[in-house]
Short mmCIF file of C-alpha atoms and ligand atoms in Angstrom, two decimals:
data_model
loop_
_atom_site.label_atom_id
_atom_site.label_comp_id
_atom_site.label_asym_id
_atom_site.label_seq_id
_atom_site.Cartn_x
_atom_site.Cartn_y
_atom_site.Cartn_z
CA MET A 1 73.25 96.17 78.88
CA ASN A 2 73.41 92.77 78.02
CA ILE A 3 69.75 90.48 77.89
CA TYR A 4 70.45 88.73 81.76
CA GLU A 5 70.88 92.45 83.40
CA ALA A 6 67.87 94.06 81.26
CA ASP A 7 65.64 91.63 82.34
CA LYS A 8 66.40 91.26 85.82
CA LYS A 9 66.87 94.77 85.39
CA TYR A 10 63.01 95.63 83.25
CA ILE A 11 60.99 91.93 84.25
CA ALA A 12 59.34 91.83 88.26
CA ASN A 13 61.60 89.01 90.03
CA THR A 14 58.49 85.88 89.34
CA TYR A 15 60.67 83.71 87.60
CA ALA A 16 64.67 82.44 87.81
CA ARG A 17 64.91 81.73 84.77
CA PHE A 18 67.54 79.19 83.43
CA PRO A 19 70.50 81.03 81.53
CA VAL A 20 69.60 80.31 78.16
CA ASN A 21 68.33 82.65 75.68
CA ILE A 22 66.66 81.43 72.98
CA VAL A 23 67.03 82.81 69.38
CA SER A 24 64.82 79.55 67.13
CA GLY A 25 63.74 76.28 66.85
CA LYS A 26 62.74 74.14 64.27
CA GLY A 27 61.40 70.65 65.70
CA SER A 28 62.75 69.50 68.61
CA LEU A 29 66.02 71.74 68.33
CA VAL A 30 66.48 74.46 69.82
CA TYR A 31 69.76 77.36 69.47
CA ASP A 32 70.67 79.47 71.52
CA GLU A 33 72.24 83.45 70.74
CA ASN A 34 76.09 81.47 70.31
CA ASN A 35 74.06 78.78 67.79
CA LYS A 36 74.25 76.55 70.72
CA GLU A 37 72.17 73.58 69.82
CA TYR A 38 69.94 71.97 72.27
CA ILE A 39 67.39 69.47 71.60
CA ASP A 40 63.74 70.35 74.14
CA LEU A 41 62.42 68.17 75.82
CA GLY A 42 59.77 71.00 78.07
CA SER A 43 57.71 72.39 74.82
CA GLY A 44 57.34 75.85 76.48
CA ILE A 45 55.58 73.17 79.10
CA ALA A 46 53.58 70.89 77.45
CA VAL A 47 53.04 73.68 74.89
CA THR A 48 54.37 73.29 71.60
CA THR A 49 52.78 70.31 70.72
CA PHE A 50 54.49 69.68 66.78
CA GLY A 51 57.87 71.27 68.29
CA HIS A 52 58.53 74.77 66.71
CA CYS A 53 57.50 76.21 63.67
CA ASP A 54 55.67 73.02 62.19
CA GLU A 55 55.19 73.96 59.26
CA GLN A 56 51.31 72.77 58.83
CA TRP A 57 50.55 75.33 61.91
CA GLN A 58 52.89 77.77 60.74
CA SER A 59 50.62 77.22 57.92
CA ALA A 60 47.36 77.79 59.02
CA VAL A 61 48.34 81.08 61.87
CA LYS A 62 49.01 82.88 58.88
CA ALA A 63 46.56 82.05 56.60
CA GLN A 64 44.62 83.44 59.25
CA LEU A 65 47.15 86.26 60.12
CA ASP A 66 46.46 87.50 56.70
CA ALA A 67 43.27 87.22 57.08
CA PHE A 68 42.35 89.26 60.23
CA ALA A 69 43.23 88.62 63.64
CA HIS A 70 41.01 89.42 65.74
CA THR A 71 36.63 91.29 65.89
CA SER A 72 36.73 90.86 70.42
CA ASN A 73 33.52 88.18 70.67
CA LEU A 74 31.43 90.75 69.86
CA TYR A 75 30.96 88.52 65.70
CA TYR A 76 30.85 85.34 64.64
CA THR A 77 34.67 84.01 63.16
CA SER A 78 34.97 80.85 61.74
CA PRO A 79 38.02 79.34 64.12
CA CYS A 80 36.93 79.22 67.00
CA VAL A 81 33.49 77.26 65.97
CA GLU A 82 34.96 75.22 64.11
CA LEU A 83 37.67 74.22 66.48
CA ALA A 84 34.57 74.01 68.91
CA LYS A 85 32.86 71.80 66.92
CA MET A 86 35.95 69.03 66.64
CA LEU A 87 35.88 69.37 70.72
CA CYS A 88 32.34 68.48 71.33
CA GLU A 89 32.57 65.97 68.50
CA ARG A 90 35.86 64.35 69.93
CA THR A 91 34.96 63.56 73.16
CA GLY A 92 30.58 63.81 73.88
CA MET A 93 31.03 67.27 75.17
CA SER A 94 28.60 69.48 74.02
CA LYS A 95 29.83 73.39 74.66
CA VAL A 96 32.60 74.94 74.92
CA PHE A 97 33.76 78.44 76.94
CA PHE A 98 37.75 79.76 75.25
CA SER A 99 39.82 81.67 76.91
CA ASN A 100 43.38 82.29 76.52
CA SER A 101 45.32 80.16 79.23
CA GLY A 102 44.95 77.11 81.79
CA ALA A 103 43.73 79.32 85.01
CA GLU A 104 40.81 81.08 83.13
CA ALA A 105 40.31 78.04 81.38
CA ASN A 106 39.25 76.93 85.35
CA GLU A 107 37.84 79.48 86.33
CA CYS A 108 34.99 79.16 83.59
CA ALA A 109 35.56 75.91 85.85
CA ILE A 110 35.01 76.74 88.46
CA LYS A 111 32.26 79.69 88.23
CA ALA A 112 30.58 76.88 86.11
CA ALA A 113 30.40 74.04 88.80
CA ARG A 114 28.97 76.80 91.15
CA LYS A 115 26.39 78.47 89.60
CA TYR A 116 24.85 74.72 88.22
CA ALA A 117 25.38 73.62 91.44
CA THR A 118 23.59 76.52 93.73
CA ASP A 119 20.75 76.59 90.70
CA LYS A 120 20.28 73.76 91.41
CA LYS A 121 20.91 72.31 94.91
CA GLY A 122 20.69 76.14 96.85
CA LYS A 123 22.74 78.46 98.34
CA ASP A 124 25.21 76.48 100.09
CA PHE A 125 26.32 74.22 97.49
CA TYR A 126 29.14 76.16 96.71
CA LYS A 127 32.13 74.07 97.98
CA ILE A 128 34.26 72.50 95.48
CA ILE A 129 37.15 69.44 96.75
CA THR A 130 40.59 69.73 95.69
CA LEU A 131 43.22 66.47 95.80
CA LYS A 132 46.09 68.31 98.32
CA ASN A 133 49.48 68.64 95.75
CA SER A 134 47.44 69.53 92.90
CA PHE A 135 47.94 72.57 90.87
CA HIS A 136 45.11 74.71 89.11
CA GLY A 137 46.44 78.22 88.21
CA ARG A 138 48.13 81.12 90.42
CA THR A 139 44.90 83.88 89.81
CA ILE A 140 43.13 84.49 93.70
CA THR A 141 40.17 81.47 93.00
CA THR A 142 42.89 79.15 91.10
CA LEU A 143 45.09 79.26 93.12
CA ALA A 144 42.72 78.29 96.30
CA ALA A 145 42.00 75.48 93.93
CA THR A 146 45.76 74.15 94.11
CA GLY A 147 45.30 72.00 97.36
CA GLN A 148 49.31 73.77 98.31
CA ASP A 149 49.72 76.27 101.13
CA ALA A 150 53.21 76.59 99.78
CA PHE A 151 51.01 78.02 96.94
CA HIS A 152 48.58 80.53 99.31
CA ASP A 153 50.57 81.67 101.92
CA LYS A 154 51.45 85.19 100.21
CA PHE A 155 47.68 85.88 99.16
CA LEU A 156 45.42 85.53 101.83
CA PRO A 157 41.72 85.69 101.93
CA LEU A 158 41.40 83.95 99.04
CA THR A 159 38.47 82.35 97.48
CA GLU A 160 37.02 81.05 99.90
CA GLY A 161 34.66 77.87 99.28
CA PHE A 162 37.77 74.96 98.49
CA VAL A 163 38.10 71.99 100.52
CA TYR A 164 40.71 69.42 100.38
CA ALA A 165 41.24 66.08 100.15
CA GLU A 166 44.27 63.56 99.76
CA ALA A 167 44.49 61.75 96.36
CA ASN A 168 43.66 58.27 96.08
CA ASN A 169 42.42 58.63 100.17
CA ILE A 170 38.69 57.34 99.33
CA ASP A 171 37.78 57.55 102.52
CA ASP A 172 39.32 60.30 102.77
CA LEU A 173 37.46 61.72 99.37
CA THR A 174 34.20 59.73 100.51
CA GLU A 175 34.17 62.37 103.77
CA LYS A 176 34.02 65.81 102.46
CA VAL A 177 31.68 64.39 100.34
CA LYS A 178 29.80 63.59 103.30
CA ALA A 179 29.66 66.68 104.97
CA GLY A 180 27.51 68.75 102.99
CA GLY A 181 27.33 71.22 100.51
CA ILE A 182 29.49 70.04 96.94
CA ALA A 183 29.19 71.25 94.04
CA ALA A 184 32.11 69.73 92.58
CA ILE A 185 35.27 67.63 92.73
CA MET A 186 37.88 68.72 90.46
CA PHE A 187 41.67 66.58 89.91
CA GLU A 188 44.02 66.37 87.66
CA VAL A 189 44.43 62.75 85.99
CA VAL A 190 48.26 63.07 85.95
CA GLN A 191 49.22 65.09 88.92
CA GLY A 192 51.86 67.74 86.78
CA GLU A 193 53.09 70.27 88.69
CA GLY A 194 52.87 68.08 91.58
CA GLY A 195 55.10 65.19 90.33
CA VAL A 196 54.33 64.22 87.67
CA ILE A 197 52.22 61.30 89.74
CA PRO A 198 49.12 59.91 87.58
CA LEU A 199 45.63 58.99 90.05
CA GLU A 200 44.71 55.98 91.05
CA PRO A 201 41.41 54.23 88.47
CA SER A 202 40.26 52.65 91.63
CA PHE A 203 40.38 56.54 93.17
CA LEU A 204 38.76 57.98 90.46
CA ASN A 205 36.51 54.69 90.05
CA ALA A 206 34.88 55.80 93.49
CA ALA A 207 35.00 60.01 92.09
CA GLU A 208 32.68 58.62 89.55
CA ARG A 209 30.52 57.02 92.03
CA LEU A 210 30.42 59.33 94.86
CA ALA A 211 29.64 63.07 91.58
CA ASN A 212 26.66 59.71 91.29
CA GLU A 213 25.68 59.34 94.52
CA TYR A 214 25.17 62.55 95.59
CA ASP A 215 24.89 64.45 92.69
CA LEU A 216 28.19 66.15 92.09
CA LEU A 217 30.30 68.01 89.18
CA LEU A 218 33.34 66.21 88.34
CA VAL A 219 35.95 68.30 86.89
CA ALA A 220 38.97 66.88 85.29
CA ASP A 221 42.04 69.85 84.78
CA GLU A 222 43.39 67.93 81.72
CA VAL A 223 45.30 71.32 81.59
CA GLN A 224 48.44 70.01 80.67
CA THR A 225 47.05 66.35 80.32
CA GLY A 226 45.58 67.19 77.60
CA ASN A 227 45.69 67.42 73.61
CA GLY A 228 48.11 64.02 73.24
CA ARG A 229 50.01 64.35 76.27
CA THR A 230 49.04 61.08 78.19
CA GLY A 231 48.66 58.94 75.57
CA MET A 232 44.69 59.97 74.90
CA LEU A 233 43.31 62.65 73.53
CA TYR A 234 42.18 63.96 77.35
CA GLY A 235 43.59 62.13 79.35
CA TYR A 236 40.46 61.13 81.88
CA MET A 237 40.29 58.29 78.57
CA ASN A 238 42.93 57.14 79.84
CA TYR A 239 40.49 56.16 82.80
CA GLY A 240 36.83 55.20 81.62
CA ILE A 241 35.63 58.20 83.41
CA ARG A 242 32.64 60.71 81.73
CA PRO A 243 33.85 64.33 83.27
CA ASP A 244 30.46 67.07 82.81
CA ILE A 245 33.48 69.53 82.50
CA VAL A 246 36.89 69.30 81.02
CA SER A 247 38.69 72.17 81.21
CA THR A 248 42.36 72.72 78.24
CA ALA A 249 44.82 75.21 77.14
CA LYS A 250 48.71 74.70 77.74
CA GLY A 251 49.60 72.54 74.16
CA LEU A 252 46.05 72.52 72.81
CA ALA A 253 46.95 76.13 69.85
CA GLY A 254 50.69 74.77 69.41
CA GLY A 255 52.67 77.46 70.86
CA LEU A 256 49.91 79.67 71.06
CA PRO A 257 47.71 81.50 74.58
CA LEU A 258 44.16 78.86 74.26
CA GLY A 259 42.22 77.60 76.79
CA ALA A 260 39.22 76.04 76.50
CA THR A 261 36.32 75.65 79.14
CA LEU A 262 34.60 71.84 77.22
CA LEU A 263 30.67 72.14 79.29
CA SER A 264 28.54 68.39 79.41
CA LYS A 265 25.34 68.25 77.78
CA LYS A 266 24.21 67.91 81.95
CA VAL A 267 25.47 71.38 82.12
CA GLU A 268 25.90 73.29 78.18
CA ASP A 269 23.42 75.74 79.52
CA VAL A 270 24.12 76.85 83.02
CA PHE A 271 26.01 80.49 81.43
CA SER A 272 23.06 83.13 79.98
CA TYR A 273 24.12 86.09 78.12
CA GLY A 274 26.65 88.01 80.43
CA ASP A 275 27.21 85.32 83.24
CA HIS A 276 30.87 85.08 81.16
CA GLY A 277 33.00 86.41 79.00
CA SER A 278 37.03 86.88 77.38
CA THR A 279 37.80 89.83 74.82
CA PHE A 280 40.44 87.29 73.62
CA GLY A 281 39.20 84.21 74.29
CA GLY A 282 39.10 82.34 71.10
CA ASN A 283 41.26 84.72 69.65
CA PRO A 284 41.15 83.67 65.57
CA VAL A 285 44.53 83.41 65.15
CA CYS A 286 45.12 80.85 68.18
CA ALA A 287 41.59 79.25 67.35
CA ALA A 288 43.13 78.24 64.19
CA GLY A 289 46.35 77.20 65.49
CA ALA A 290 44.59 75.04 67.44
CA VAL A 291 42.03 73.24 64.94
CA SER A 292 45.43 72.72 62.94
CA ILE A 293 46.82 70.47 66.21
CA LEU A 294 44.03 68.28 67.06
CA SER A 295 43.17 67.62 63.52
CA ARG A 296 46.49 66.01 63.62
CA ILE A 297 46.30 64.29 67.30
CA ASP A 298 45.41 60.88 65.28
CA ASN A 299 44.86 57.25 66.71
CA THR A 300 48.39 56.92 64.96
CA LEU A 301 49.90 59.98 66.71
CA LEU A 302 48.33 58.45 70.05
CA CYS A 303 49.67 55.52 69.68
CA GLU A 304 53.11 57.07 68.65
CA VAL A 305 52.99 59.02 71.55
CA ARG A 306 52.39 55.92 73.59
CA ARG A 307 54.58 53.62 72.75
CA LYS A 308 57.30 56.70 72.35
CA SER A 309 56.35 56.77 76.68
CA LYS A 310 57.02 52.82 76.89
CA LEU A 311 60.40 53.48 75.05
CA ILE A 312 61.02 56.85 77.58
CA THR A 313 60.21 54.46 79.93
CA ASP A 314 62.13 51.53 79.29
CA LEU A 315 65.46 53.32 78.79
CA LEU A 316 65.49 54.72 82.18
CA THR A 317 64.25 51.61 84.44
CA GLY A 318 66.75 50.51 86.51
CA ALA A 319 69.03 53.09 85.07
CA GLU A 320 72.18 53.89 87.55
CA GLY A 321 70.76 57.30 90.56
CA VAL A 322 67.28 56.29 88.72
CA ILE A 323 65.14 55.99 91.13
CA SER A 324 61.60 55.63 89.84
CA VAL A 325 59.95 56.63 86.29
CA THR A 326 55.70 57.59 86.86
CA GLY A 327 53.33 59.16 84.64
CA MET A 328 51.85 59.07 81.78
CA GLY A 329 52.47 59.39 77.94
CA LEU A 330 54.62 61.90 76.79
CA MET A 331 54.16 63.30 80.68
CA LEU A 332 57.01 61.74 82.55
CA GLY A 333 58.44 62.03 86.58
CA ILE A 334 62.00 60.92 86.83
CA GLU A 335 63.01 60.69 90.58
CA CYS A 336 66.97 60.68 90.66
CA GLN A 337 69.19 59.91 93.61
CA ARG A 338 71.17 63.01 92.99
CA PRO A 339 69.20 66.40 92.91
CA ALA A 340 67.07 66.84 90.79
CA ASN A 341 68.29 70.70 90.42
CA GLU A 342 72.25 69.08 89.43
CA VAL A 343 70.39 66.83 86.86
CA ILE A 344 68.32 69.16 84.79
CA ASP A 345 71.77 72.03 85.20
CA GLU A 346 74.49 68.83 83.38
CA CYS A 347 71.74 68.15 80.74
CA ARG A 348 71.59 71.76 79.71
CA GLU A 349 75.20 72.28 79.95
CA LYS A 350 75.00 68.59 77.32
CA GLY A 351 72.30 70.78 75.36
CA VAL A 352 69.50 68.39 76.42
CA LEU A 353 66.59 71.27 77.77
CA VAL A 354 64.06 68.96 80.91
CA LEU A 355 61.71 70.35 83.14
CA LYS A 356 61.15 70.01 87.35
CA ALA A 357 57.91 69.15 88.65
CA LYS A 358 59.11 69.14 92.60
CA ASN A 359 62.08 66.80 93.24
CA LYS A 360 62.03 65.17 90.08
CA VAL A 361 63.12 66.18 87.21
CA ARG A 362 60.06 66.25 83.73
CA LEU A 363 59.95 65.85 80.02
CA LEU A 364 57.35 67.00 78.42
CA PRO A 365 59.29 66.74 74.68
CA ALA A 366 56.69 67.59 71.79
CA LEU A 367 54.19 64.16 70.98
CA ASN A 368 55.97 64.07 67.16
CA ILE A 369 59.43 64.49 68.61
CA PRO A 370 62.28 61.40 66.37
CA ASP A 371 62.80 58.50 68.07
CA GLU A 372 66.49 59.37 67.59
CA LEU A 373 66.63 63.04 69.56
CA LEU A 374 64.33 61.07 71.83
CA ILE A 375 67.56 58.54 72.38
CA LYS A 376 70.00 60.28 72.25
CA SER A 377 68.91 63.36 75.16
CA ILE A 378 67.76 60.10 77.16
CA ASP A 379 71.50 59.20 77.22
CA ILE A 380 72.34 62.34 78.71
CA ILE A 381 69.26 62.18 81.68
CA LYS A 382 71.13 58.64 82.78
CA THR A 383 74.94 59.81 81.89
CA ALA A 384 73.23 63.22 84.35
CA CYS A 385 70.99 60.50 86.85
CA LYS A 386 74.48 58.71 87.71
CA THR A 387 77.05 61.56 88.08
CA VAL A 388 78.22 62.19 91.43
CA LYS A 389 79.89 65.12 92.02
C1 PLP B 1 49.87 75.27 83.81
C2 PLP B 1 48.98 74.53 84.07
C3 PLP B 1 47.91 75.37 84.74
C4 PLP B 1 47.46 76.76 84.98
O1 PLP B 1 48.01 77.34 83.05
P1 PLP B 1 48.22 78.73 82.92
O2 PLP B 1 48.43 79.19 81.28
O3 PLP B 1 49.57 78.86 83.16
O4 PLP B 1 47.55 79.88 84.07
C5 PLP B 1 46.00 74.85 85.23
N1 PLP B 1 46.55 73.39 86.16
C6 PLP B 1 47.65 72.66 84.97
C7 PLP B 1 46.68 71.12 85.65
C8 PLP B 1 48.56 73.76 85.06
O5 PLP B 1 50.26 71.97 84.43
#
């Protein structure tokens, strides 16, 4: 049995994988079992922040592996404290809860918002407004938060208490707030899975005004947009708003599973002993990886992310077969005349790995991808966009 057959036989049918068996990687390049080289513009879905086998990251992770790998949260360990301090100092937030994934980081954000609002305003104030076309995760509660029916239908009943407002529609948001019983407004500043669509600044400013007026929490889901991806440390920083709760995961630990939920001063003490927990959350190996990653997401790197973003956008805008390029930083979506699947397949055949988001080709390259690889891969994408089969 080859790997394709064994995967089909033994692994649950949840993924339509691309027919590539990756055996190694270095920087923004990966290699399959036949030693075919690919430029990786997906980064494991925005996870390998500094590419594959980054040496600084590897040595931080290895040093922690050699010390100890895991102790649970029953004891003090320094990597997660160091990381929490760094996250707070870099964002102005006050406290951090660590978990293992984006869905869990959001689950914690939702629990925190509900508890804060119901403690303060009464038991009816448990509802959370999320946006249509959003994506917040795959657990029953984060699916409920996800404003897309297609994700819900097979798993009803979901957790109740989510209200879906139209993205970029201030009137609709205002109406949903005025209906009452709201604890928080939760959003991705760039809807990732929904098609790489940035929210409009005027909409987020209105959300912040409503939150102040009606005493609601603002919850930024920065699972995909966080950790330098959009050209700022966190995506909300592009908008000048101040969320009360920020969740992040994906690129935080540069390739290891780690989620973080950042709590502002207002909500820092919302949890007491026993209110929330995680066996693996804040695992020292993952936290050591994250300290290494975060310490390198400095102004110089963020400027580079913005420069590369412009480089890609300039190369693609107006190219034959390209309808539009949306997104922010190194989180970009290309709407093509050709179906996205065909473009993605042709790119892969020519040695470029790209992702999909709705009807778009999605790019999430490593933040330190060299220009030379970027230009080479965009050339291949351009050719794929204009090819008519
Ligand atoms: C990927 C993603 C999630 C879910 O993260 P997992 O680590 O897969 O649980 C949640 N929110 C957003 C915005 C995401 O992009």
